[in-house]
Short mmCIF file of C-alpha atoms in Angstrom, two decimals:
data_model
loop_
_atom_site.label_atom_id
_atom_site.label_comp_id
_atom_site.label_asym_id
_atom_site.label_seq_id
_atom_site.Cartn_x
_atom_site.Cartn_y
_atom_site.Cartn_z
CA MET A 1 0.00 -0.01 0.06
CA SER A 2 2.99 2.12 0.75
CA ASP A 3 3.96 2.39 -3.37
CA LYS A 4 0.16 3.21 -4.20
CA GLN A 5 -0.07 6.08 -2.24
CA LYS A 6 2.54 7.73 -4.38
CA LEU A 7 -0.05 6.76 -7.15
CA THR A 8 -2.74 9.28 -8.42
CA VAL A 9 -6.69 7.53 -7.81
CA ILE A 10 -8.71 8.40 -10.72
CA PRO A 11 -12.47 7.54 -9.81
CA PHE A 12 -14.58 5.93 -12.88
CA GLY A 13 -17.84 5.30 -12.17
CA PRO A 14 -20.65 5.14 -10.59
CA GLN A 15 -21.91 8.12 -13.02
CA HIS A 16 -20.06 8.35 -16.60
CA PRO A 17 -20.85 9.04 -19.80
CA VAL A 18 -19.70 5.95 -21.19
CA LEU A 19 -20.94 3.35 -18.55
CA PRO A 20 -25.20 2.93 -18.88
CA GLU A 21 -25.60 1.46 -15.43
CA PRO A 22 -23.52 2.24 -12.00
CA ILE A 23 -20.29 0.41 -11.41
CA GLN A 24 -17.38 2.03 -10.01
CA LEU A 25 -13.57 1.44 -10.99
CA GLN A 26 -10.61 3.25 -9.02
CA PHE A 27 -7.78 3.03 -10.92
CA TYR A 28 -4.34 3.52 -9.76
CA VAL A 29 -2.33 5.52 -12.26
CA ASP A 30 1.29 6.12 -12.53
CA GLU A 31 1.31 9.65 -14.74
CA GLU A 32 -1.16 7.66 -18.01
CA ARG A 33 -0.18 4.04 -17.04
CA ILE A 34 -2.90 2.13 -14.84
CA VAL A 35 -1.44 0.44 -12.12
CA ASP A 36 -4.19 -1.21 -10.52
CA VAL A 37 -7.83 -1.21 -10.15
CA LEU A 38 -10.33 -1.99 -7.49
CA PRO A 39 -14.00 -2.37 -8.56
CA ASN A 40 -16.78 -1.25 -5.99
CA LEU A 41 -20.38 -2.91 -6.84
CA GLY A 42 -23.42 -2.76 -4.91
CA TYR A 43 -25.43 0.40 -6.13
CA VAL A 44 -28.56 -1.45 -7.58
CA HIS A 45 -29.26 -3.77 -5.73
CA ARG A 46 -32.41 -5.13 -5.82
CA GLY A 47 -33.35 -8.50 -3.95
CA ILE A 48 -34.08 -10.02 -6.62
CA GLU A 49 -32.79 -13.64 -5.04
CA ARG A 50 -35.00 -13.10 -1.78
CA ALA A 51 -37.72 -12.24 -4.13
CA THR A 52 -37.96 -15.65 -5.85
CA GLU A 53 -37.99 -17.30 -2.82
CA LEU A 54 -40.78 -15.03 -1.10
CA ASN A 55 -42.95 -15.28 -4.35
CA ASP A 56 -44.93 -17.96 -5.95
CA TYR A 57 -42.66 -20.24 -8.32
CA ARG A 58 -45.11 -19.65 -11.34
CA ARG A 59 -44.94 -15.74 -10.58
CA ASN A 60 -41.44 -16.15 -10.81
CA ILE A 61 -41.06 -16.20 -14.57
CA TYR A 62 -41.88 -12.38 -14.95
CA LEU A 63 -39.77 -11.55 -12.28
CA CYS A 64 -36.60 -13.52 -14.01
CA GLU A 65 -37.63 -11.56 -16.91
CA ARG A 66 -37.31 -8.40 -15.81
CA ILE A 67 -33.73 -8.95 -14.24
CA CYS A 68 -32.19 -8.11 -17.44
CA GLY A 69 -33.92 -5.62 -19.74
CA ILE A 70 -31.76 -7.14 -22.79
CA CYS A 71 -31.50 -10.72 -21.90
CA ASN A 72 -35.04 -10.64 -20.65
CA VAL A 73 -36.42 -13.81 -22.96
CA ILE A 74 -33.18 -16.14 -21.95
CA HIS A 75 -33.47 -15.35 -18.65
CA GLY A 76 -37.30 -16.22 -18.99
CA GLN A 77 -36.30 -19.48 -20.80
CA THR A 78 -33.69 -20.72 -18.18
CA TYR A 79 -35.78 -19.97 -15.17
CA ALA A 80 -38.64 -22.23 -17.09
CA GLY A 81 -35.85 -24.53 -17.84
CA ILE A 82 -34.73 -25.16 -14.20
CA ILE A 83 -38.59 -25.48 -13.21
CA GLU A 84 -38.96 -28.19 -15.94
CA LYS A 85 -36.11 -30.10 -14.44
CA LEU A 86 -37.52 -29.94 -10.89
CA THR A 87 -41.06 -31.02 -11.92
CA ASP A 88 -40.14 -32.93 -14.74
CA THR A 89 -41.99 -31.60 -17.37
CA GLU A 90 -41.24 -32.27 -21.16
CA VAL A 91 -40.88 -29.71 -23.43
CA PRO A 92 -42.91 -30.13 -26.57
CA THR A 93 -40.43 -29.67 -29.77
CA ARG A 94 -42.18 -27.07 -31.07
CA ALA A 95 -42.31 -24.98 -28.08
CA LYS A 96 -38.12 -25.60 -28.32
CA TYR A 97 -37.91 -24.67 -31.67
CA LEU A 98 -39.86 -21.40 -31.09
CA ARG A 99 -38.00 -20.13 -27.75
CA THR A 100 -34.49 -21.11 -29.62
CA ILE A 101 -35.89 -18.33 -32.49
CA TRP A 102 -36.83 -15.79 -29.91
CA ALA A 103 -33.47 -16.10 -28.04
CA GLU A 104 -31.82 -16.04 -31.20
CA VAL A 105 -33.67 -12.61 -31.78
CA ALA A 106 -32.67 -11.29 -28.30
CA ARG A 107 -29.17 -12.41 -29.01
CA LEU A 108 -29.38 -10.18 -32.59
CA GLN A 109 -30.70 -6.94 -30.21
CA SER A 110 -28.15 -6.83 -27.64
CA HIS A 111 -25.17 -7.52 -30.25
CA LEU A 112 -26.38 -4.83 -32.46
CA LEU A 113 -27.10 -2.67 -29.10
CA TRP A 114 -23.70 -3.46 -28.07
CA LEU A 115 -22.07 -2.92 -31.37
CA GLY A 116 -23.58 0.97 -31.54
CA LEU A 117 -22.20 1.42 -27.87
CA PHE A 118 -19.33 0.43 -28.64
CA SER A 119 -18.75 2.47 -31.78
CA GLU A 120 -20.24 5.18 -29.66
CA SER A 121 -17.35 4.83 -26.41
CA ILE A 122 -14.54 4.73 -29.85
CA GLY A 123 -16.13 8.09 -30.70
CA PHE A 124 -17.78 6.75 -34.19
CA GLU A 125 -20.91 8.41 -33.75
CA SER A 126 -22.34 8.06 -37.28
CA LEU A 127 -21.29 4.09 -36.97
CA PHE A 128 -23.47 4.03 -33.78
CA MET A 129 -26.54 5.64 -35.47
CA LYS A 130 -26.53 3.47 -38.15
CA ILE A 131 -26.28 0.34 -36.30
CA TRP A 132 -29.61 1.69 -34.04
CA ARG A 133 -31.45 2.08 -37.00
CA ASP A 134 -31.33 -1.55 -38.03
CA ARG A 135 -31.49 -2.31 -34.63
CA GLU A 136 -34.93 -1.05 -34.96
CA LEU A 137 -36.08 -3.74 -37.61
CA VAL A 138 -35.11 -6.57 -34.83
CA LEU A 139 -37.11 -4.54 -32.42
CA GLU A 140 -40.24 -4.50 -34.69
CA LEU A 141 -39.98 -8.08 -35.19
CA THR A 142 -40.08 -8.88 -31.40
CA GLU A 143 -43.28 -6.04 -31.24
CA ALA A 144 -44.59 -7.94 -34.09
CA THR A 145 -44.51 -11.19 -31.80
CA ASN A 146 -45.87 -10.52 -29.16
CA GLY A 147 -46.63 -7.03 -28.92
CA HIS A 148 -43.76 -5.18 -26.75
CA ARG A 149 -40.34 -3.87 -28.30
CA ILE A 150 -38.13 -5.55 -25.39
CA HIS A 151 -40.06 -7.74 -22.88
CA MET A 152 -41.35 -10.48 -25.18
CA GLY A 153 -42.94 -12.40 -22.54
CA THR A 154 -43.77 -15.74 -24.52
CA THR A 155 -41.90 -18.06 -22.20
CA VAL A 156 -44.50 -20.29 -19.85
CA ILE A 157 -43.32 -23.04 -17.56
CA GLY A 158 -43.53 -26.01 -20.17
CA GLY A 159 -44.01 -24.39 -22.86
CA VAL A 160 -44.41 -21.21 -24.96
CA SER A 161 -47.60 -18.85 -24.85
CA LYS A 162 -47.54 -18.09 -28.63
CA ASP A 163 -47.77 -19.58 -31.76
CA MET A 164 -45.95 -18.31 -34.71
CA ASP A 165 -48.10 -18.07 -37.72
CA GLU A 166 -46.89 -18.74 -41.20
CA ARG A 167 -47.37 -14.56 -41.86
CA LEU A 168 -45.21 -14.22 -39.01
CA GLN A 169 -42.79 -16.89 -40.06
CA SER A 170 -42.09 -15.41 -43.97
CA ARG A 171 -41.92 -11.87 -41.99
CA TYR A 172 -39.13 -13.42 -39.93
CA LEU A 173 -37.64 -14.90 -43.12
CA THR A 174 -37.88 -11.65 -45.04
CA ASP A 175 -36.88 -9.51 -42.47
CA MET A 176 -33.64 -11.51 -41.36
CA ASP A 177 -32.32 -11.30 -45.27
CA ARG A 178 -32.94 -7.61 -45.02
CA LEU A 179 -30.80 -6.96 -41.68
CA ARG A 180 -28.27 -9.21 -43.41
CA LYS A 181 -27.98 -6.73 -46.00
CA GLU A 182 -28.11 -4.13 -43.92
CA VAL A 183 -25.18 -5.13 -41.38
CA ASP A 184 -23.40 -5.88 -44.68
CA ASP A 185 -23.57 -2.15 -45.38
CA TRP A 186 -21.53 -1.45 -42.00
CA SER A 187 -19.74 -4.96 -41.05
CA HIS A 188 -16.49 -3.74 -43.57
CA VAL A 189 -15.72 -0.84 -41.00
CA PHE A 190 -15.47 -3.28 -38.08
CA TYR A 191 -12.71 -5.04 -40.52
CA LYS A 192 -11.17 -2.17 -42.42
CA ASP A 193 -11.74 1.27 -40.64
CA ALA A 194 -8.06 2.70 -39.23
CA ALA A 195 -9.64 4.38 -36.14
CA VAL A 196 -11.86 1.43 -35.07
CA ARG A 197 -8.48 -0.96 -35.22
CA GLU A 198 -6.36 1.58 -33.52
CA LYS A 199 -8.30 1.78 -30.85
CA THR A 200 -9.31 -1.66 -30.22
CA ILE A 201 -6.39 -3.94 -31.76
CA GLY A 202 -3.78 -4.92 -29.47
CA LYS A 203 -5.96 -3.37 -25.97
CA GLY A 204 -7.47 -5.19 -22.81
CA ILE A 205 -5.44 -8.14 -23.58
CA LEU A 206 -6.48 -11.26 -22.19
CA PRO A 207 -4.36 -14.32 -23.28
CA LYS A 208 -6.02 -17.71 -23.40
CA ALA A 209 -4.80 -19.27 -19.90
CA ASP A 210 -5.95 -16.41 -18.25
CA ALA A 211 -9.09 -16.49 -19.60
CA VAL A 212 -9.83 -20.39 -18.52
CA HIS A 213 -8.25 -19.63 -15.13
CA LEU A 214 -10.18 -16.33 -14.36
CA GLY A 215 -13.47 -17.88 -15.33
CA ALA A 216 -14.15 -15.59 -18.51
CA VAL A 217 -17.52 -16.48 -20.26
CA GLY A 218 -19.26 -15.75 -23.65
CA PRO A 219 -17.64 -13.47 -26.15
CA THR A 220 -14.99 -12.31 -23.73
CA VAL A 221 -13.59 -16.42 -23.32
CA ARG A 222 -14.22 -16.79 -27.42
CA GLY A 223 -12.24 -13.95 -28.04
CA SER A 224 -9.23 -15.87 -26.66
CA GLY A 225 -9.71 -18.64 -28.64
CA VAL A 226 -11.35 -20.73 -26.22
CA PRO A 227 -15.03 -22.37 -28.26
CA MET A 228 -16.86 -22.36 -24.31
CA ASP A 229 -20.43 -21.80 -25.66
CA MET A 230 -23.68 -23.23 -23.67
CA ARG A 231 -25.45 -23.51 -26.75
CA CYS A 232 -22.96 -26.63 -27.73
CA ASN A 233 -24.77 -28.88 -24.95
CA GLY A 234 -27.57 -28.73 -27.20
CA TYR A 235 -30.51 -27.39 -25.13
CA GLU A 236 -33.50 -26.34 -26.67
CA ALA A 237 -33.42 -26.90 -30.39
CA TYR A 238 -29.21 -26.33 -30.65
CA GLY A 239 -28.60 -29.51 -30.67
CA GLU A 240 -30.36 -30.11 -34.00
CA LEU A 241 -29.64 -26.80 -35.80
CA ASP A 242 -25.91 -27.65 -36.41
CA PHE A 243 -24.29 -25.32 -34.26
CA LYS A 244 -20.82 -24.22 -33.86
CA PRO A 245 -18.96 -21.50 -31.54
CA ILE A 246 -17.12 -18.65 -33.18
CA THR A 247 -14.17 -18.24 -31.79
CA HIS A 248 -11.28 -15.29 -32.27
CA ASP A 249 -7.61 -15.92 -31.17
CA GLY A 250 -6.22 -12.00 -31.06
CA CYS A 251 -7.29 -12.04 -27.28
CA ASP A 252 -7.80 -8.23 -27.71
CA SER A 253 -11.12 -5.78 -27.89
CA TYR A 254 -10.91 -6.22 -31.54
CA ALA A 255 -11.42 -10.37 -31.25
CA ARG A 256 -14.10 -9.40 -28.65
CA THR A 257 -15.51 -7.11 -31.22
CA LEU A 258 -15.26 -9.55 -34.22
CA VAL A 259 -16.75 -11.80 -32.14
CA ARG A 260 -19.87 -10.16 -31.43
CA LEU A 261 -20.19 -9.28 -35.40
CA ASP A 262 -19.77 -13.02 -36.15
CA GLU A 263 -22.31 -14.01 -33.91
CA VAL A 264 -24.73 -11.34 -35.58
CA TYR A 265 -24.33 -13.28 -38.51
CA GLN A 266 -24.78 -16.31 -36.90
CA SER A 267 -27.91 -15.61 -35.44
CA ILE A 268 -29.45 -14.64 -38.76
CA GLU A 269 -28.80 -17.62 -39.98
CA LEU A 270 -29.94 -19.87 -37.03
CA ILE A 271 -33.15 -18.48 -37.24
CA LYS A 272 -33.70 -18.72 -40.70
CA ARG A 273 -32.73 -22.20 -40.14
CA ALA A 274 -35.36 -22.70 -37.35
CA VAL A 275 -37.94 -21.24 -38.86
CA ASN A 276 -37.55 -23.44 -42.20
CA GLN A 277 -37.49 -26.41 -39.72
CA LEU A 278 -40.16 -25.53 -37.46
CA PRO A 279 -42.32 -28.99 -36.28
CA GLU A 280 -46.07 -28.92 -35.96
CA GLY A 281 -47.45 -29.94 -32.84
CA PRO A 282 -48.48 -28.55 -29.50
CA LEU A 283 -47.12 -25.40 -27.70
CA ALA A 284 -46.96 -26.22 -24.13
CA ASN A 285 -47.15 -29.06 -21.59
CA LYS A 286 -49.06 -28.57 -18.49
CA ASN A 287 -47.17 -29.18 -15.23
CA ASP A 288 -49.33 -30.30 -11.94
CA ARG A 289 -46.40 -30.78 -9.72
CA PHE A 290 -44.91 -28.29 -7.24
CA PRO A 291 -40.83 -28.17 -7.66
CA ASP A 292 -39.04 -30.50 -5.82
CA GLY A 293 -35.33 -31.80 -5.33
CA VAL A 294 -32.21 -29.71 -6.44
CA ALA A 295 -31.04 -28.70 -10.22
CA ILE A 296 -28.77 -26.71 -12.43
CA TYR A 297 -29.66 -24.79 -15.70
CA ARG A 298 -26.64 -23.45 -17.61
CA THR A 299 -27.82 -21.18 -21.41
CA GLU A 300 -26.14 -18.73 -23.27
CA GLN A 301 -26.88 -15.31 -22.93
CA PRO A 302 -25.81 -12.63 -25.38
CA ARG A 303 -23.15 -11.73 -22.84
CA GLY A 304 -21.79 -15.28 -21.71
CA GLU A 305 -23.02 -18.07 -19.65
CA CYS A 306 -26.22 -18.05 -17.27
CA PHE A 307 -26.48 -19.90 -14.48
CA TYR A 308 -29.66 -20.96 -12.71
CA TYR A 309 -29.60 -23.28 -8.95
CA ALA A 310 -32.59 -24.06 -7.77
CA VAL A 311 -33.75 -25.90 -4.63
CA GLY A 312 -37.32 -26.92 -4.26
CA ASN A 313 -38.85 -28.26 -1.39
CA GLY A 314 -42.63 -29.38 -2.75
CA THR A 315 -44.50 -26.45 -2.09
CA ILE A 316 -45.57 -23.22 -3.76
CA HIS A 317 -42.30 -21.44 -2.85
CA LEU A 318 -38.49 -22.13 -3.95
CA GLU A 319 -36.08 -22.59 -1.18
CA ARG A 320 -33.61 -20.95 -2.78
CA CYS A 321 -33.18 -19.62 -6.30
CA ARG A 322 -29.21 -18.72 -7.17
CA ILE A 323 -28.94 -16.94 -10.34
CA ARG A 324 -25.38 -15.83 -11.90
CA THR A 325 -25.42 -13.74 -14.71
CA PRO A 326 -22.57 -13.50 -17.26
CA THR A 327 -21.16 -9.64 -15.94
CA LEU A 328 -20.06 -11.12 -12.78
CA PRO A 329 -17.71 -14.04 -14.13
CA ASN A 330 -16.25 -11.59 -16.67
CA ILE A 331 -15.17 -8.76 -13.68
CA PRO A 332 -11.88 -10.32 -12.61
CA PRO A 333 -10.69 -10.78 -16.12
CA LEU A 334 -11.54 -6.95 -16.61
CA LEU A 335 -9.26 -5.83 -14.09
CA GLN A 336 -6.45 -7.79 -15.39
CA MET A 337 -7.42 -6.47 -19.04
CA LEU A 338 -7.25 -3.19 -17.70
CA VAL A 339 -3.56 -3.24 -15.97
CA GLY A 340 -0.65 -1.57 -18.17
CA HIS A 341 -3.06 0.36 -20.44
CA ASP A 342 -3.45 4.08 -20.61
CA VAL A 343 -6.27 6.21 -19.20
CA ALA A 344 -7.62 6.95 -22.60
CA ASP A 345 -8.25 3.13 -23.50
CA ILE A 346 -10.34 2.55 -20.30
CA PRO A 347 -13.83 3.12 -22.22
CA THR A 348 -13.56 0.87 -24.82
CA ILE A 349 -11.90 -1.88 -22.35
CA VAL A 350 -14.63 -1.27 -20.35
CA HIS A 351 -17.08 -1.91 -22.68
CA SER A 352 -15.64 -4.64 -24.14
CA ILE A 353 -16.69 -7.23 -21.86
CA ASP A 354 -20.36 -5.88 -22.23
CA PRO A 355 -21.37 -4.97 -18.52
CA CYS A 356 -24.37 -5.24 -17.44
CA ILE A 357 -24.12 -4.18 -14.13
CA SER A 358 -27.75 -3.96 -12.63
CA CYS A 359 -28.10 -7.78 -13.71
CA THR A 360 -24.91 -8.74 -11.71
CA GLU A 361 -25.94 -7.14 -8.40
CA ARG A 362 -26.62 -9.83 -5.62
CA ILE A 363 -25.46 -8.39 -2.91
CA THR A 364 -24.65 -4.92 -1.00
CA TYR A 365 -22.29 -4.56 1.77
CA VAL A 366 -23.45 -1.72 4.39
CA LYS A 367 -20.37 -0.59 6.26
CA GLU A 368 -21.33 -0.19 10.36
CA ALA A 369 -21.08 3.24 11.99
CA ALA A 370 -17.78 3.03 14.36
CA MET B 1 -14.74 7.74 -51.09
CA PRO B 2 -17.20 6.08 -53.80
CA ARG B 3 -18.43 3.97 -50.95
CA PHE B 4 -19.32 7.00 -49.01
CA LEU B 5 -20.62 9.09 -52.13
CA GLY B 6 -23.71 6.21 -52.00
CA ASN B 7 -24.49 6.37 -48.63
CA ILE B 8 -24.74 10.53 -48.65
CA LEU B 9 -26.62 10.10 -51.52
CA GLU B 10 -28.79 7.94 -49.96
CA ASN B 11 -29.40 10.09 -47.02
CA LEU B 12 -29.76 12.98 -48.70
CA PHE B 13 -32.91 11.85 -50.89
CA GLY B 14 -33.70 9.32 -48.72
CA LYS B 15 -36.97 8.91 -46.17
CA PRO B 16 -35.50 9.66 -42.46
CA ALA B 17 -35.49 6.81 -40.50
CA THR B 18 -37.05 8.79 -37.28
CA VAL B 19 -40.64 9.78 -37.40
CA ARG B 20 -41.30 13.84 -35.99
CA TYR B 21 -43.21 12.77 -33.44
CA PRO B 22 -46.23 15.42 -32.22
CA PHE B 23 -46.93 15.89 -35.87
CA GLU B 24 -46.52 12.45 -37.06
CA ARG B 25 -47.67 9.29 -35.06
CA PRO B 26 -46.00 6.25 -35.21
CA GLU B 27 -47.51 3.29 -37.02
CA HIS B 28 -49.57 1.38 -34.50
CA VAL B 29 -48.68 -2.17 -34.79
CA PRO B 30 -51.77 -4.43 -33.54
CA GLY B 31 -51.76 -6.58 -30.84
CA THR B 32 -49.13 -4.03 -28.61
CA ARG B 33 -49.81 -5.48 -25.24
CA GLY B 34 -51.52 -2.60 -23.47
CA GLU B 35 -54.36 -1.44 -21.10
CA ILE B 36 -56.60 -3.89 -19.83
CA SER B 37 -60.25 -3.41 -19.18
CA PHE B 38 -62.79 -5.63 -17.25
CA ASP B 39 -66.71 -6.40 -18.47
CA MET B 40 -67.92 -6.84 -15.59
CA SER B 41 -71.38 -8.17 -17.03
CA LYS B 42 -69.19 -11.50 -17.64
CA CYS B 43 -66.95 -11.40 -14.59
CA ASP B 44 -67.99 -13.79 -11.81
CA GLN B 45 -66.10 -12.91 -9.46
CA CYS B 46 -63.46 -15.98 -9.19
CA GLN B 47 -60.30 -13.89 -8.45
CA ASP B 48 -57.82 -16.39 -10.78
CA CYS B 49 -56.65 -12.68 -12.17
CA GLU B 50 -56.18 -11.53 -8.83
CA ARG B 51 -53.94 -14.61 -7.62
CA LEU B 52 -52.50 -15.34 -10.98
CA CYS B 53 -50.89 -11.60 -11.76
CA PRO B 54 -47.26 -11.65 -11.01
CA SER B 55 -47.32 -7.84 -9.83
CA GLY B 56 -50.56 -8.00 -7.78
CA ALA B 57 -52.00 -5.24 -9.56
CA ILE B 58 -55.94 -6.64 -9.74
CA GLU B 59 -57.57 -6.62 -6.43
CA VAL B 60 -61.20 -7.93 -6.95
CA ASP B 61 -63.36 -7.10 -4.12
CA VAL B 62 -66.19 -9.88 -4.33
CA GLU B 63 -68.95 -8.45 -2.16
CA GLY B 64 -68.81 -5.16 -3.64
CA LYS B 65 -68.52 -6.64 -7.26
CA ARG B 66 -65.61 -4.34 -8.07
CA ILE B 67 -62.43 -4.94 -9.71
CA GLU B 68 -59.43 -1.69 -8.93
CA TRP B 69 -56.91 -2.00 -11.47
CA ASP B 70 -53.48 -0.50 -11.32
CA PRO B 71 -51.98 0.28 -14.51
CA TYR B 72 -48.70 1.46 -12.62
CA ARG B 73 -47.83 -1.95 -11.07
CA CYS B 74 -48.99 -3.53 -13.94
CA ILE B 75 -46.27 -4.72 -15.96
CA TYR B 76 -48.89 -5.60 -19.34
CA CYS B 77 -47.74 -9.29 -18.95
CA HIS B 78 -51.47 -10.06 -20.18
CA LEU B 79 -51.67 -13.30 -18.29
CA CYS B 80 -55.03 -12.12 -16.87
CA VAL B 81 -55.68 -11.96 -20.56
CA ARG B 82 -55.24 -15.34 -21.27
CA SER B 83 -56.09 -16.96 -18.23
CA CYS B 84 -60.00 -15.52 -17.87
CA MET B 85 -62.45 -18.41 -17.96
CA HIS B 86 -64.96 -16.16 -19.23
CA GLN B 87 -63.35 -13.93 -21.74
CA ALA B 88 -64.04 -10.88 -19.46
CA ILE B 89 -60.75 -8.89 -19.90
CA THR B 90 -60.06 -7.49 -23.06
CA ALA B 91 -56.94 -6.57 -23.87
CA LEU B 92 -56.57 -2.93 -25.43
CA ASP B 93 -53.69 -2.36 -28.25
CA ASN B 94 -52.93 1.16 -27.03
CA VAL B 95 -50.13 2.66 -24.87
CA GLN B 96 -51.22 4.69 -22.37
CA PRO B 97 -50.71 8.73 -22.29
CA PRO B 98 -48.94 10.74 -19.98
CA VAL B 99 -50.89 11.49 -16.52
CA TYR B 100 -50.78 13.55 -13.59
CA ARG B 101 -51.97 11.56 -10.92
CA LEU B 102 -51.31 7.90 -10.46
CA GLU B 103 -54.87 6.63 -9.78
CA LYS B 104 -55.91 3.15 -9.85
CA LYS B 105 -58.87 2.16 -12.20
CA VAL B 106 -62.00 1.35 -11.06
CA PHE B 107 -64.46 -1.25 -12.96
CA GLU B 108 -68.04 -1.98 -11.21
CA THR B 109 -71.09 -3.73 -12.19
#
């Protein structure tokens, strides 16, 4: 600590133009170079886990969908998945396909949102506007599906609550073709533009061994060349869609950007494939048991692996529901990425893990007055 | 530069992507999850909607035959609309306009 006392401390956040949500990072800097970083969380603790224990387990699905606005579809599906495990409910194949399609739509809008925000953190405002204009296509598709732009709310325990008729299916196919054309219009900027490359290549290095050792998830770990993706486990309909994870070996912010950009193309292909293969059948099976036992369930969110652990005791309430969102395991790698870089690189490096702080907060520490 | 030119021409002569809101209203999507309204002639006060509502926005007074719905607690999931046995709850496809006071809506026979 004696060495640290000579260093300048720069607080970054909790309110900062780059951060959409409150997290504080204290940077110990030696002139312009970052020597150490201390994170400080706990500004938006909402008590979600306690609320899941107090609620009826059937109502929880709506609560879990509201943990994160961007990942709402996949949070709902993960909670439904774990309850289906605890109650031995079988999900019909058509419902599995529909869940996959809607999860990929959520991934598309999240990645487009991130690519826009990331280009804004570089200072590329026109690219940000162009990407967000194309994101509207996906949001309109979500609205046409079930009436809300962000919260789709189609998942129920045992299946889905909404069907996809032929008119909607053909709209999905044409809109995906249109979106692909629009993405082609600006994706070359990420591959070729000097401003983007200079701000990202060689910044926020996370070597492959460290990414595994520190437990990074999602595009952060895939940007370091580790093919770790929960969709490989083949939950929902991913097993039948010939899914292969996308990796890049750059280990820097640029590699993480390319992983997300390629995943946009991959999601478009997956949606088209799933809509073309959509089988006939019922939408949901009824579950007539209370959750009993212990289970875990993992899904892949746009930001990485989402982990649920639940204990049921045969009553209408869950005894415990642990929710780990992907930003939490991505914070230790972030702290390592930042060390050794300049202060000017902080926004792009912090953004490169796609932090979603409100979903992450599970505990708050209150210091007692002396 | 030629790549920019196409983009510039498109932006100069193309339609804007945004809507000039107070003067033009955006296109209304049928099936938007908006406010709900209770048809008290069909309702038999079974309280299913009150029990199922995830946010506790519906209060059913069985004796007084009245229902109070709080639009500011409601999360607009339309679970009540789907689950009502008598189809007494109608979904409107509107978006609630801004208000001065947070008041509950009361439905009476």
